[in-house]
Structure formats: C-alpha cells, structure tokens
C-alpha cells in the first residue's frame, strides 16, 4: 500500500465534498486533486523526477499542501524547513538534502503560472510501501541536524492507526493551526484529514490572539495542539470555553509533556479531557491514551497497534512499521540508532505500569523542548563560542509556565550579553535564542570533563 491508496479515499471518492477552508475560500477534494496534478506536471517540466528532493520553506498555506501532494504523486522526496529558521540553519538542510528545487513564498507565483498551463490528470509513478515520501530534519544530539527518511508505509500506518483509534470520520470538522513543516501537523494532521475525508480549516499558525475567534467561527469537532497551545487556550473566558467545548469531540496533545495541572484546568474550563499521545519524527506516533478508556494524566497511554516496545537501561525502544527508514546519507548514525534486533532507541526515558500505560520521565540527552519546538543546546553553544570573548558556554533548560522550557546560556569570559543576544537573533530561529546570558566563573564539570547541566539548571530555578 502507498499514500495515494489512502488519499484516494478523499481525493477521488469524495471529490465533490468540501475539503479545505483556507484564507476565506473553500476547496473540494476534487479541486485539490486537480491543483496538485497541475503542480506535479509543472515540477516535472522543470526536471524533477522520482528520488529528487524538493525543499519548502513556507508557513502553512494551500500551496504547501499542493506541493506535498505533487511530490507524493511524482515520487519526489518532500523536505520541509521550519519557517522560523534563519540562514545558518537553512543552509545546513539544503546543503545536506541537496534538493533539485527549493520553494519559498517568492518562487510560488512563477510556479503557479506554469502550473496553469498543465493538465489536471494525475501523473503516473511507480510507488510502494517502501518508497521514501519525505525527509524531515530532526536536530541530532551531536548538534548536526539529521534528515529522517519517512516512507509511504510509515505515513500510511500512522494515519490508519490514528484515524481508527481517535474515531476520525468525514463528519469531523478539523481545525489545524500547527506548522506543517513538522510531523505533528504533517503526519498526524494532514494525513488523518485525507484518510478520513473530513473538512479542515487550515490556519497560517496558532496565534493565540485570534485562535478563539477561529474556534467560534469554524466550530471544529477536532483539534491537535502542543501543551503551549492548551496553556494559551486557558486564557479563554469560562462562557466561551463552554461554547467551544460543547461543539468539540476531541482535543489531542503531544510533542512535549502536558502538565497534569493543565489537563485538569482544561477539563474544568472546556469540559474535555485532552487525549495525550507520544511520538517522534523518526517513529511517528508510538503511544496514545485511549479514546474510550481512561485518559491517564501524566502518561502517554499505551503502545499503538503494531508498535513493539521495550525498556533498556531506562530508555524506551520501539519497533514497528511506523519506524523510519534511516537517516539521510548517515549510515553510522542510522546504525547507532538501532539495536541489533531492529529496535529504535528513542532517547526517551520511560516506565510502563502493570496495565501497560507508558510514562515518560525525561530525555537521555539534554534536548530542550520549547513550545513543542526542539532545541539542541550544542547548536547554540557552538554559535556562542564563535563570538569574541566567550571562552566557555553551556546552554540548558529553564522551566517556563507557558512554553514548558526555554533555553538559558551560562558563559565564561569577557563578553557583551546584548551583542550575544543580537547575534543569536540574527542567526537562529527565535525559539532558540537564550532568554538569559548568565556570566559564571566556571562551568561545573565532572572529573571526566562532562558539563553538569543539572547544576546550572538548578541555579536557574
Ligand atoms: C511561533 N512563531 C511562529 C510559529 N509559532 N511563526 C511562524 N509559524 C509558527 N508556527 C513565532 C512568533 O511569530 C513569535 O516570533 C514567536 O514564535 C513566539 O510567538 P507567540 O505568539 O508568543 O507564540 P506562543 O504563544 O508561544 O505559541 C507558539 C506555538 C509554537 C505553540 C504556537 O511554538 C508552535 O507552533 N509550536 C508547535 C511546534 C510543533 O508543531 N512541534 C511538533 C514537532 S514534531 P517573534 O519573532 O515575534 O518572537 C514532534 C513529534 C510529535 O515533536 O510527537 O509530535
Ligand atoms: P521531534 O524530534 O521533534 O520529533 O520530537 C520528539 C520528542 O518529543 C520525543 O522524543 C519526546 O521527547 C517528545 N515528545 C513527544 N510527545 C511527547 C509527550 N506526549 N510527552 C512528552 N514528550 C513528548
């Protein structure tokens, strides 16, 4: 099975039904099929063939969906880049993926002018379960961001699992506000939408100042968020929250730990128990709380169908058809990520209760998750160490009520904190810019020279 078998449940079988609300207009599934076929032919006319990579540096918009569908139809690997990334971060991805084409908002008018002249019939390309559909970059613990190769089979099994288990049907109204450059919105959002054939309203991003108006206007039944989004939604007045809650069927949270208090506060205000699930770029979704059974606070629920789990030295290992095909052009990193019997090392520390619920305890690495965006301290430390006067640098997480964690920098040397902040703002995505630049006499280290971040982090609290 490949992705078009899944998508045709909507693109073909529901061709005349409303599919997408975007920027005030409504499109049917048939229109999306025709648009993406035209775009696919325009890309092919520019020389793109199966196996090529195509990078997109775009905020959520209909053209991003057209481009994704066009890539799937051509067997071209779709490589989304976080729209908040700056030159340095983008250059790493384009250098590594070596795309045949890269689309930013500026390139779209020319492409669509070419697409206008193309046929609306679907191009034919041999595809199967193992055909790579996308490369999604995930920051590596060593600092260098690695491309996870995600196959048609990975996307299909994830979408089938979630659509079934969360009872998503064509009757749902799905509000999608998360960024399509990550697998949360791309793998879970876009694919369950197309698998179920429901109506989706797409927002450019989650803007807490207008999100409530979108809820009231669209009256969704289904919503996916990261914990920061739910903390933001708690700012809603009790009356409005009740109105929204009365129409909603299911709120899902993931990508970062959902505090039990947020779950409780949300239940009190919206009358819904958020369903928490757990995934990774490399594995799609591994675990989910049950739709019908107990949604247990502080846990990520039970392993999904087909997903085998094992705990080794406290770390959660997973194996199944959801797990990616390896890192792009990094055989050593791929080999290191798997055990000899094919289990993927998630890097997440976990325990499992006697009735099978998985609780995540933290990360093996010093990954920081801020508002659902991942930050590897090493990348920021390297930039700081390039700056005049900085002799040593350690970046670690500070707890933050809104975003879960934010980065803080601890530095040895003679430097100007304002200048460091300016450099970080210029060269890094906004969520990676340290919230504090703290001068310290020494970075605490073990006898072996390893930085003891917990001592710095304790100091920050
Ligand atoms: C935030 N900003 C964005 C943005 N989100 N810009 C474009 N697109 C987005 N999606 C920018 C804002 O312009 C602003 O920039 C700064 O970030 C903070 O904005 P804010 O309004 O204060 O945002 P906030 O209320 O903090 O909410 C941010 C957020 C965002 C929660 C909406 O962090 C977000 O979209 N997170 C989702 C990340 C995600 O999908 N992760 C999934 C990874 S996959 P400035 O310059 O003004 O500061 C994964 C696997 C799994 O982990 O299991 O899912
Ligand atoms: P990414 O590399 O962006 O795919 O992020 C994957 C990581 O997000 C996982 O390894 C977890 O550490 C974290 N994550 C995802 N979902 C949850 C969750 N429900 N609770 C805690 N952490 C989560």
Short mmCIF file of C-alpha atoms and ligand atoms in Angstrom, two decimals:
data_model
loop_
_atom_site.label_atom_id
_atom_site.label_comp_id
_atom_site.label_asym_id
_atom_site.label_seq_id
_atom_site.Cartn_x
_atom_site.Cartn_y
_atom_site.Cartn_z
CA UNK A 1 0.00 0.00 0.00
CA UNK A 2 1.17 3.55 -0.68
CA UNK A 3 -0.11 7.00 0.15
CA UNK A 4 -2.28 7.52 -2.91
CA UNK A 5 -4.38 4.49 -1.94
CA UNK A 6 -5.11 6.29 1.31
CA UNK A 7 -5.56 9.77 -0.17
CA UNK A 8 -7.93 8.49 -2.87
CA UNK A 9 -10.50 7.78 -0.18
CA UNK A 10 -10.89 11.56 -0.25
CA UNK A 11 -9.28 12.93 -3.40
CA UNK A 12 -11.26 10.56 -5.63
CA UNK A 13 -14.09 9.06 -3.60
CA UNK A 14 -15.15 12.38 -2.07
CA UNK A 15 -14.17 14.60 -4.99
CA UNK A 16 -17.23 16.88 -4.73
CA UNK A 17 -17.16 17.28 -0.94
CA UNK A 18 -15.75 20.34 0.82
CA UNK A 19 -12.19 19.55 1.88
CA UNK A 20 -10.28 22.63 2.86
CA UNK A 21 -11.01 26.09 4.15
CA UNK A 22 -8.07 28.35 3.59
CA UNK A 23 -7.89 32.15 3.66
CA UNK A 24 -11.66 32.55 3.40
CA UNK A 25 -12.19 30.18 0.44
CA UNK A 26 -13.41 26.57 0.42
CA UNK A 27 -11.94 23.89 -1.87
CA UNK A 28 -13.30 20.43 -2.66
CA UNK A 29 -11.16 17.30 -2.63
CA UNK A 30 -11.51 17.18 -6.42
CA UNK A 31 -10.12 20.69 -6.69
CA UNK A 32 -7.14 19.73 -4.53
CA UNK A 33 -6.57 16.70 -6.74
CA UNK A 34 -6.59 18.89 -9.89
CA UNK A 35 -4.40 21.62 -8.35
CA UNK A 36 -1.76 19.17 -7.18
CA UNK A 37 -1.76 17.37 -10.55
CA UNK A 38 -1.07 20.67 -12.31
CA UNK A 39 1.71 21.47 -9.85
CA UNK A 40 3.16 17.97 -10.29
CA UNK A 41 3.31 18.42 -14.08
CA UNK A 42 4.91 21.86 -13.64
CA UNK A 43 7.57 20.34 -11.37
CA UNK A 44 8.15 17.52 -13.82
CA UNK A 45 8.54 20.10 -16.61
CA UNK A 46 11.28 21.68 -14.52
CA UNK A 47 13.06 18.34 -14.49
CA UNK A 48 12.07 16.87 -11.14
CA UNK A 49 11.97 13.09 -11.16
CA UNK A 50 11.33 10.35 -8.60
CA UNK A 51 14.03 10.30 -5.93
CA UNK A 52 14.82 14.02 -6.21
CA UNK A 53 14.42 16.20 -3.11
CA UNK A 54 12.26 19.30 -3.01
CA UNK A 55 12.65 21.73 -0.09
CA UNK A 56 9.86 24.01 1.04
CA UNK A 57 10.40 26.97 3.32
CA UNK A 58 6.79 28.01 3.75
CA UNK A 59 4.33 28.83 6.51
CA UNK A 60 1.04 26.93 6.38
CA UNK A 61 -0.83 27.71 3.16
CA UNK A 62 -2.70 25.80 0.44
CA UNK A 63 0.34 25.83 -1.86
CA UNK A 64 2.27 23.83 0.73
CA UNK A 65 -0.42 21.14 0.52
CA UNK A 66 -0.37 21.26 -3.31
CA UNK A 67 3.40 20.85 -3.28
CA UNK A 68 3.28 17.94 -0.83
CA UNK A 69 0.64 16.10 -2.87
CA UNK A 70 2.56 16.83 -6.08
CA UNK A 71 5.73 15.37 -4.56
CA UNK A 72 3.89 12.24 -3.43
CA UNK A 73 2.48 11.77 -6.93
CA UNK A 74 5.93 12.16 -8.53
CA UNK A 75 7.88 10.08 -6.01
CA UNK A 76 9.84 13.23 -5.13
CA UNK A 77 11.02 13.49 -1.52
CA UNK A 78 9.37 16.38 0.29
CA UNK A 79 11.76 18.24 2.65
CA UNK A 80 10.01 20.84 4.81
CA UNK A 81 12.09 23.52 6.56
CA UNK A 82 10.95 25.28 9.74
CA UNK A 83 9.82 28.78 8.70
CA UNK A 84 11.46 30.24 11.82
CA UNK A 85 14.90 29.01 10.74
CA UNK A 86 17.50 31.57 9.67
CA UNK A 87 20.24 31.42 7.05
CA UNK A 88 22.65 29.26 9.05
CA UNK A 89 20.00 26.64 9.88
CA UNK A 90 18.55 26.60 6.35
CA UNK A 91 21.98 26.26 4.75
CA UNK A 92 22.65 23.12 6.76
CA UNK A 93 19.47 21.45 5.49
CA UNK A 94 19.81 22.47 1.85
CA UNK A 95 23.49 21.51 1.92
CA UNK A 96 22.64 18.07 3.27
CA UNK A 97 19.48 17.25 1.31
CA UNK A 98 20.82 18.64 -2.00
CA UNK A 99 17.37 19.48 -3.32
CA UNK A 100 16.66 19.81 -7.03
CA UNK A 101 14.37 22.73 -6.13
CA UNK A 102 13.57 24.89 -3.11
CA UNK A 103 10.35 26.86 -2.78
CA UNK A 104 9.91 29.95 -0.65
CA UNK A 105 6.87 32.23 -0.94
CA UNK A 106 8.75 34.28 -3.58
CA UNK A 107 9.00 31.36 -6.01
CA UNK A 108 5.33 30.41 -5.93
CA UNK A 109 3.89 32.90 -8.48
CA UNK A 110 6.18 31.65 -11.26
CA UNK A 111 5.44 28.00 -10.47
CA UNK A 112 1.69 28.58 -10.43
CA UNK A 113 1.86 30.49 -13.72
CA UNK A 114 3.48 27.39 -15.23
CA UNK A 115 1.02 25.04 -13.48
CA UNK A 116 -1.90 26.98 -15.01
CA UNK A 117 -0.99 25.58 -18.43
CA UNK A 118 -0.70 21.98 -17.26
CA UNK A 119 -3.08 19.02 -17.38
CA UNK A 120 -5.30 18.12 -14.42
CA UNK A 121 -4.80 14.38 -14.93
CA UNK A 122 -2.66 12.61 -12.39
CA UNK A 123 0.92 11.72 -13.41
CA UNK A 124 1.72 8.06 -13.04
CA UNK A 125 4.74 6.99 -11.00
CA UNK A 126 5.55 3.58 -9.52
CA UNK A 127 5.18 3.79 -5.73
CA UNK A 128 5.09 1.25 -2.94
CA UNK A 129 5.23 0.95 0.81
CA UNK A 130 9.00 1.45 0.94
CA UNK A 131 9.13 4.48 -1.37
CA UNK A 132 10.50 7.46 0.61
CA UNK A 133 7.93 10.23 0.80
CA UNK A 134 9.73 12.83 2.91
CA UNK A 135 12.91 13.75 4.71
CA UNK A 136 12.18 15.63 7.91
CA UNK A 137 15.12 17.16 9.73
CA UNK A 138 15.44 16.50 13.42
CA UNK A 139 18.22 18.06 15.46
CA UNK A 140 20.76 15.46 16.45
CA UNK A 141 22.25 15.15 19.92
CA UNK A 142 25.64 15.81 18.35
CA UNK A 143 24.48 19.21 17.13
CA UNK A 144 24.18 18.43 13.44
CA UNK A 145 20.60 18.14 12.29
CA UNK A 146 19.87 14.79 10.60
CA UNK A 147 17.27 14.03 7.95
CA UNK A 148 14.85 11.24 8.88
CA UNK A 149 13.71 9.33 5.78
CA UNK A 150 9.98 8.68 6.12
CA UNK A 151 8.37 6.17 3.77
CA UNK A 152 4.88 5.87 2.32
CA UNK A 153 4.35 2.89 4.62
CA UNK A 154 5.33 4.94 7.70
CA UNK A 155 2.83 7.68 6.87
CA UNK A 156 0.06 5.22 5.98
CA UNK A 157 0.31 3.12 9.13
CA UNK A 158 0.38 6.22 11.33
CA UNK A 159 -2.67 7.72 9.66
CA UNK A 160 -4.64 4.47 9.71
CA UNK A 161 -3.84 3.96 13.41
CA UNK A 162 -4.85 7.47 14.44
CA UNK A 163 -7.93 7.70 12.24
CA UNK A 164 -9.23 4.44 13.66
CA UNK A 165 -8.26 4.91 17.29
CA UNK A 166 -9.40 8.52 17.56
CA UNK A 167 -12.56 7.74 15.54
CA UNK A 168 -11.92 10.47 12.98
CA UNK A 169 -14.59 10.42 10.27
CA UNK A 170 -15.84 12.52 7.37
CA UNK A 171 -18.28 14.16 9.81
CA UNK A 172 -15.45 15.83 11.72
CA UNK A 173 -14.54 19.46 11.37
CA UNK A 174 -10.81 19.74 11.91
CA UNK A 175 -9.06 22.96 12.88
CA UNK A 176 -5.34 22.75 12.07
CA UNK A 177 -3.11 25.51 13.43
CA UNK A 178 0.20 23.68 13.93
CA UNK A 179 3.05 24.10 11.44
CA UNK A 180 3.02 21.65 8.51
CA UNK A 181 6.83 21.52 8.49
CA UNK A 182 6.77 19.13 11.48
CA UNK A 183 5.30 15.64 11.62
CA UNK A 184 2.72 16.64 14.23
CA UNK A 185 0.75 18.67 11.66
CA UNK A 186 2.09 16.91 8.55
CA UNK A 187 1.97 13.25 9.63
CA UNK A 188 -0.94 13.36 12.06
CA UNK A 189 -2.92 16.37 10.85
CA UNK A 190 -2.76 16.37 7.07
CA UNK A 191 -2.84 12.57 6.77
CA UNK A 192 -5.78 11.89 9.10
CA UNK A 193 -7.65 14.66 7.27
CA UNK A 194 -7.07 12.97 3.90
CA UNK A 195 -7.66 9.47 5.27
CA UNK A 196 -10.99 10.47 6.83
CA UNK A 197 -12.23 12.95 4.23
CA UNK A 198 -13.31 15.46 6.86
CA UNK A 199 -13.43 19.22 6.39
CA UNK A 200 -10.29 21.02 7.55
CA UNK A 201 -9.77 24.69 8.23
CA UNK A 202 -6.08 25.50 7.96
CA UNK A 203 -4.58 28.47 9.80
CA UNK A 204 -1.27 30.03 8.90
CA UNK A 205 -0.17 29.45 12.51
CA UNK A 206 -1.54 29.26 16.02
CA UNK A 207 -1.88 32.90 17.03
CA UNK A 208 -3.42 32.97 20.50
CA UNK A 209 -4.92 36.42 19.82
CA UNK A 210 -7.18 35.09 17.05
CA UNK A 211 -7.40 31.36 17.79
CA UNK A 212 -10.56 31.69 19.87
CA UNK A 213 -12.32 33.58 17.08
CA UNK A 214 -11.41 30.77 14.70
CA UNK A 215 -12.85 28.22 17.11
CA UNK A 216 -16.09 30.17 17.40
CA UNK A 217 -16.36 30.84 13.68
CA UNK A 218 -15.48 27.36 12.39
CA UNK A 219 -16.98 25.31 15.25
CA UNK A 220 -14.49 22.44 14.99
CA UNK A 221 -15.00 18.98 16.46
CA UNK A 222 -11.34 18.02 16.30
CA UNK A 223 -8.16 19.88 17.29
CA UNK A 224 -4.46 18.97 17.71
CA UNK A 225 -2.15 21.08 19.88
CA UNK A 226 1.14 21.14 21.73
CA UNK A 227 0.93 21.87 25.50
CA UNK A 228 1.75 25.58 24.99
CA UNK A 229 -1.35 25.86 22.81
CA UNK A 230 -3.52 24.46 25.61
CA UNK A 231 -1.95 26.80 28.17
CA UNK A 232 -2.83 29.65 25.80
CA UNK A 233 -6.41 28.40 25.35
CA UNK A 234 -6.87 28.52 29.13
CA UNK A 235 -6.91 32.33 28.81
CA UNK A 236 -10.42 31.93 27.33
CA UNK A 237 -13.37 33.08 29.46
CA UNK A 238 -15.47 30.28 31.03
CA UNK A 239 -18.54 31.07 28.86
CA UNK A 240 -16.60 30.97 25.58
CA UNK A 241 -14.75 27.84 26.69
CA UNK A 242 -18.08 26.11 27.38
CA UNK A 243 -19.42 27.11 23.95
CA UNK A 244 -16.32 25.72 22.23
CA UNK A 245 -16.31 22.60 24.42
CA UNK A 246 -19.95 21.85 23.63
CA UNK A 247 -19.19 21.51 19.90
CA UNK A 248 -15.84 19.77 20.23
CA UNK A 249 -15.38 15.99 20.13
CA UNK A 250 -11.65 15.56 20.72
CA UNK A 251 -8.64 17.65 21.79
CA UNK A 252 -5.27 15.90 21.32
CA UNK A 253 -1.93 16.98 22.80
CA UNK A 254 1.62 15.88 22.03
CA UNK A 255 5.21 16.84 21.11
CA UNK A 256 6.04 17.83 24.70
CA UNK A 257 4.85 16.80 28.18
CA UNK A 258 1.36 18.00 29.08
CA UNK A 259 1.42 19.06 32.75
CA UNK A 260 -1.25 17.25 34.80
CA UNK A 261 -2.38 20.66 36.08
CA UNK A 262 -3.03 21.90 32.54
CA UNK A 263 -5.07 18.77 31.83
CA UNK A 264 -7.13 19.41 35.00
CA UNK A 265 -7.59 23.13 34.35
CA UNK A 266 -8.61 22.43 30.77
CA UNK A 267 -11.15 19.80 31.84
CA UNK A 268 -12.68 22.24 34.31
CA UNK A 269 -12.93 25.01 31.73
CA UNK A 270 -13.72 23.23 28.44
CA UNK A 271 -15.36 20.07 29.78
CA UNK A 272 -12.93 17.83 27.85
CA UNK A 273 -10.12 15.54 28.94
CA UNK A 274 -7.28 16.22 26.50
CA UNK A 275 -6.05 12.99 24.91
CA UNK A 276 -2.25 12.86 25.20
CA UNK A 277 -0.15 10.84 22.78
CA UNK A 278 3.58 10.46 22.19
CA UNK A 279 5.63 10.41 19.03
CA UNK A 280 8.85 11.40 17.32
CA UNK A 281 9.83 12.46 13.84
CA UNK A 282 11.67 9.15 13.37
CA UNK A 283 8.81 6.96 14.58
CA UNK A 284 5.58 8.88 14.04
CA UNK A 285 3.19 8.03 16.90
CA UNK A 286 4.22 5.32 19.34
CA UNK A 287 1.69 5.57 22.15
CA UNK A 288 -1.69 7.12 22.77
CA UNK A 289 -4.15 7.37 25.59
CA UNK A 290 -7.35 5.56 24.68
CA UNK A 291 -10.28 7.35 23.08
CA UNK A 292 -12.85 5.38 25.02
CA UNK A 293 -10.92 4.14 28.07
CA UNK A 294 -9.06 6.01 30.78
CA UNK A 295 -7.02 9.04 29.66
CA UNK A 296 -4.49 8.93 32.45
CA UNK A 297 -2.84 12.25 33.36
CA UNK A 298 0.96 12.28 33.19
CA UNK A 299 1.07 9.23 30.92
CA UNK A 300 1.18 8.93 27.14
CA UNK A 301 -1.11 5.91 27.13
CA UNK A 302 -0.45 2.53 25.59
CA UNK A 303 1.56 1.44 22.53
CA UNK A 304 -0.29 1.75 19.22
CA UNK A 305 -1.22 -1.31 17.13
CA UNK A 306 1.88 -2.80 15.51
CA UNK A 307 4.29 -0.93 17.81
CA UNK A 308 6.51 -3.17 19.95
CA UNK A 309 8.16 -1.50 22.96
CA UNK A 310 10.95 -2.46 25.32
CA UNK A 311 12.74 -0.66 28.14
CA UNK A 312 16.54 -0.96 28.17
CA UNK A 313 18.58 0.87 30.83
CA UNK A 314 15.54 3.05 31.41
CA UNK A 315 15.30 4.05 27.73
CA UNK A 316 12.22 3.30 25.65
CA UNK A 317 12.94 1.31 22.48
CA UNK A 318 10.34 0.88 19.73
CA UNK A 319 9.96 -1.30 16.65
CA UNK A 320 7.24 -1.43 14.04
CA UNK A 321 6.04 -0.33 10.61
CA UNK A 322 5.84 3.24 11.96
CA UNK A 323 9.64 3.48 12.37
CA UNK A 324 11.58 5.40 9.71
CA UNK A 325 13.97 4.00 7.10
CA UNK A 326 17.12 5.65 8.50
CA UNK A 327 18.94 8.98 8.44
CA UNK A 328 19.64 10.53 5.05
CA UNK A 329 23.21 9.72 4.00
CA UNK A 330 24.26 8.89 7.57
CA UNK A 331 24.73 5.12 7.77
CA UNK A 332 26.69 5.38 11.02
CA UNK A 333 24.07 7.47 12.78
CA UNK A 334 21.40 5.08 11.50
CA UNK A 335 23.28 2.03 12.75
CA UNK A 336 23.81 3.66 16.15
CA UNK A 337 20.11 4.44 16.46
CA UNK A 338 19.01 0.80 16.22
CA UNK A 339 19.67 -2.30 18.32
CA UNK A 340 20.83 -5.49 16.60
CA UNK A 341 17.24 -6.79 16.64
CA UNK A 342 15.83 -3.70 14.96
CA UNK A 343 14.52 -1.61 17.86
CA UNK A 344 14.91 2.16 17.56
CA UNK A 345 16.42 3.94 20.55
CA UNK A 346 14.05 6.83 21.26
CA UNK A 347 16.31 8.63 23.74
CA UNK A 348 13.27 8.98 25.99
CA UNK A 349 13.41 7.55 29.50
CA UNK A 350 10.22 5.75 30.42
CA UNK A 351 8.43 3.36 32.75
CA UNK A 352 5.47 1.12 32.00
CA UNK A 353 2.70 0.42 34.52
CA UNK A 354 1.34 -3.05 35.15
CA UNK A 355 -1.64 -2.26 32.90
CA UNK A 356 0.57 -1.05 30.06
CA UNK A 357 0.47 2.76 30.37
CA UNK A 358 3.77 4.43 29.45
CA UNK A 359 5.07 7.35 31.48
CA UNK A 360 7.91 9.45 30.05
CA UNK A 361 10.45 10.53 32.66
CA UNK A 362 12.73 12.74 30.60
CA UNK A 363 15.34 12.58 27.90
CA UNK A 364 18.63 10.77 27.79
CA UNK A 365 20.16 13.81 26.05
CA UNK A 366 19.89 17.44 27.13
CA UNK A 367 17.28 18.26 24.46
CA UNK A 368 15.17 21.33 25.31
CA UNK A 369 11.53 21.39 24.11
CA UNK A 370 10.10 24.92 23.97
CA UNK A 371 6.51 25.30 22.81
CA UNK A 372 6.85 21.94 21.02
CA UNK A 373 9.94 23.07 19.08
CA UNK A 374 13.12 21.08 19.76
CA UNK A 375 16.35 22.81 20.68
CA UNK A 376 19.71 21.09 20.91
CA UNK A 377 21.95 23.12 23.26
CA UNK A 378 25.06 22.17 21.32
CA UNK A 379 23.98 24.19 18.27
CA UNK A 380 23.57 27.37 20.35
CA UNK A 381 26.76 26.68 22.31
CA UNK A 382 28.72 26.41 19.07
CA UNK A 383 27.44 29.79 17.87
CA UNK A 384 28.20 31.41 21.23
CA UNK A 385 31.73 30.00 21.26
CA UNK A 386 32.38 31.66 17.89
CA UNK A 387 31.77 35.10 19.49
CA UNK A 388 34.54 37.35 20.78
CA UNK A 389 35.30 36.98 24.49
CA UNK A 390 33.31 33.77 25.05
CA UNK A 391 35.62 31.11 26.46
CA UNK A 392 33.10 28.51 27.61
CA UNK A 393 29.38 28.14 27.04
CA UNK A 394 26.66 25.84 28.32
CA UNK A 395 23.03 26.16 27.33
CA UNK A 396 20.37 24.47 29.42
CA UNK A 397 16.63 24.46 30.02
CA UNK A 398 14.82 26.83 32.33
CA UNK A 399 11.29 25.85 33.34
CA UNK A 400 8.68 28.13 31.78
CA UNK A 401 4.98 28.18 32.61
CA UNK A 402 3.89 28.91 29.02
CA UNK A 403 6.40 27.10 26.82
CA UNK A 404 7.40 24.26 29.16
CA UNK A 405 11.09 25.07 28.83
CA UNK A 406 13.17 27.92 27.43
CA UNK A 407 16.94 27.99 26.82
CA UNK A 408 19.34 29.91 29.09
CA UNK A 409 23.07 30.41 28.40
CA UNK A 410 25.83 30.21 31.00
CA UNK A 411 29.10 31.70 29.86
CA UNK A 412 32.67 32.14 30.99
CA UNK A 413 34.63 35.07 29.56
CA UNK A 414 34.52 38.75 28.89
CA UNK A 415 31.57 39.47 26.62
CA UNK A 416 28.65 41.81 25.99
CA UNK A 417 25.35 39.96 26.63
CA UNK A 418 23.41 42.35 24.36
CA UNK A 419 25.77 41.66 21.47
CA UNK A 420 25.40 37.91 22.04
CA UNK A 421 21.64 38.20 22.01
CA UNK A 422 21.77 40.18 18.75
CA UNK A 423 23.92 37.52 17.09
CA UNK A 424 21.57 34.76 18.26
CA UNK A 425 18.54 36.67 16.96
CA UNK A 426 20.20 37.11 13.58
CA UNK A 427 21.38 33.57 13.14
CA UNK A 428 18.96 31.32 15.00
CA UNK A 429 15.23 30.64 14.97
CA UNK A 430 13.52 32.86 17.58
CA UNK A 431 12.66 29.97 19.89
CA UNK A 432 16.38 29.06 20.19
CA UNK A 433 17.51 32.50 21.42
CA UNK A 434 18.54 32.14 25.10
CA UNK A 435 16.28 34.06 27.49
CA UNK A 436 19.28 34.86 29.69
CA UNK A 437 23.03 35.19 29.20
CA UNK A 438 24.48 34.49 32.64
CA UNK A 439 28.13 35.16 33.41
CA UNK A 440 29.69 32.44 35.59
CA UNK A 441 33.24 31.95 36.87
CA UNK A 442 33.34 28.36 35.72
CA UNK A 443 31.09 25.80 34.08
CA UNK A 444 30.66 22.91 36.54
CA UNK A 445 32.19 19.72 35.16
CA UNK A 446 32.71 16.17 36.30
CA UNK A 447 36.18 14.76 36.80
CA UNK A 448 35.91 13.48 33.22
CA UNK A 449 35.18 16.98 31.93
CA UNK A 450 31.49 16.46 31.19
CA UNK A 451 29.36 19.55 31.82
CA UNK A 452 26.98 19.11 34.76
CA UNK A 453 24.00 20.93 33.32
CA UNK A 454 21.73 19.94 36.18
CA UNK A 455 23.81 22.14 38.49
CA UNK A 456 23.37 25.13 36.18
CA UNK A 457 19.70 24.36 35.66
CA UNK A 458 19.17 24.09 39.43
CA UNK A 459 20.76 27.51 39.73
CA UNK A 460 18.29 28.87 37.14
CA UNK A 461 15.18 27.73 39.06
C1 LIG B 1 5.56 30.71 16.78
N1 LIG B 1 6.02 31.63 15.91
C2 LIG B 1 5.72 31.22 14.69
C3 LIG B 1 5.06 29.99 14.82
N2 LIG B 1 4.98 29.71 16.13
N3 LIG B 1 5.95 31.74 13.50
C4 LIG B 1 5.54 31.07 12.42
N4 LIG B 1 4.91 29.88 12.48
C5 LIG B 1 4.67 29.31 13.66
N5 LIG B 1 4.08 28.14 13.72
C6 LIG B 1 6.80 32.81 16.30
C7 LIG B 1 6.04 34.06 16.56
O1 LIG B 1 5.90 34.85 15.41
C8 LIG B 1 6.95 34.75 17.57
O2 LIG B 1 8.10 35.26 16.93
C9 LIG B 1 7.40 33.62 18.43
O3 LIG B 1 7.40 32.50 17.55
C10 LIG B 1 6.52 33.36 19.65
O4 LIG B 1 5.19 33.56 19.28
P1 LIG B 1 3.97 33.57 20.31
O5 LIG B 1 2.78 34.15 19.64
O6 LIG B 1 4.40 34.13 21.63
O7 LIG B 1 3.72 32.06 20.38
P2 LIG B 1 3.28 31.11 21.56
O8 LIG B 1 2.02 31.59 22.17
O9 LIG B 1 4.48 30.87 22.39
O10 LIG B 1 2.94 29.80 20.74
C11 LIG B 1 3.89 29.24 19.97
C12 LIG B 1 3.37 27.94 19.37
C13 LIG B 1 4.53 27.49 18.52
C14 LIG B 1 3.00 26.94 20.43
C15 LIG B 1 2.14 28.21 18.53
O11 LIG B 1 5.62 27.26 19.37
C16 LIG B 1 4.23 26.27 17.69
O12 LIG B 1 3.64 26.35 16.63
N6 LIG B 1 4.63 25.08 18.22
C17 LIG B 1 4.34 23.83 17.56
C18 LIG B 1 5.60 23.11 17.22
C19 LIG B 1 5.32 21.73 16.64
O13 LIG B 1 4.38 21.54 15.86
N7 LIG B 1 6.10 20.74 17.05
C20 LIG B 1 5.90 19.39 16.63
C21 LIG B 1 7.27 18.73 16.39
S1 LIG B 1 7.02 17.03 15.88
P3 LIG B 1 8.90 36.57 17.46
O14 LIG B 1 9.97 36.72 16.42
O15 LIG B 1 7.85 37.63 17.48
O16 LIG B 1 9.43 36.17 18.81
C22 LIG B 1 7.19 16.16 17.32
C23 LIG B 1 6.73 14.77 17.31
C24 LIG B 1 5.44 14.68 18.00
O17 LIG B 1 7.58 16.67 18.31
O18 LIG B 1 5.29 13.84 18.90
O19 LIG B 1 4.58 15.47 17.66
P1 LIG B 2 10.88 15.51 17.48
O1 LIG B 2 12.33 15.20 17.43
O2 LIG B 2 10.57 16.92 17.16
O3 LIG B 2 10.11 14.56 16.68
O4 LIG B 2 10.45 15.36 18.99
C1 LIG B 2 10.27 14.09 19.56
C2 LIG B 2 10.34 14.19 21.05
O5 LIG B 2 9.25 14.95 21.58
C3 LIG B 2 10.20 12.85 21.72
O6 LIG B 2 11.39 12.10 21.69
C4 LIG B 2 9.78 13.23 23.13
O7 LIG B 2 10.91 13.56 23.90
C5 LIG B 2 8.95 14.49 22.88
N1 LIG B 2 7.52 14.19 22.99
C6 LIG B 2 6.61 13.95 22.03
N2 LIG B 2 5.39 13.73 22.56
C7 LIG B 2 5.52 13.84 23.90
C8 LIG B 2 4.63 13.72 25.02
N3 LIG B 2 3.33 13.47 24.86
N4 LIG B 2 5.15 13.89 26.26
C9 LIG B 2 6.45 14.15 26.44
N5 LIG B 2 7.34 14.28 25.44
C10 LIG B 2 6.88 14.13 24.18
#
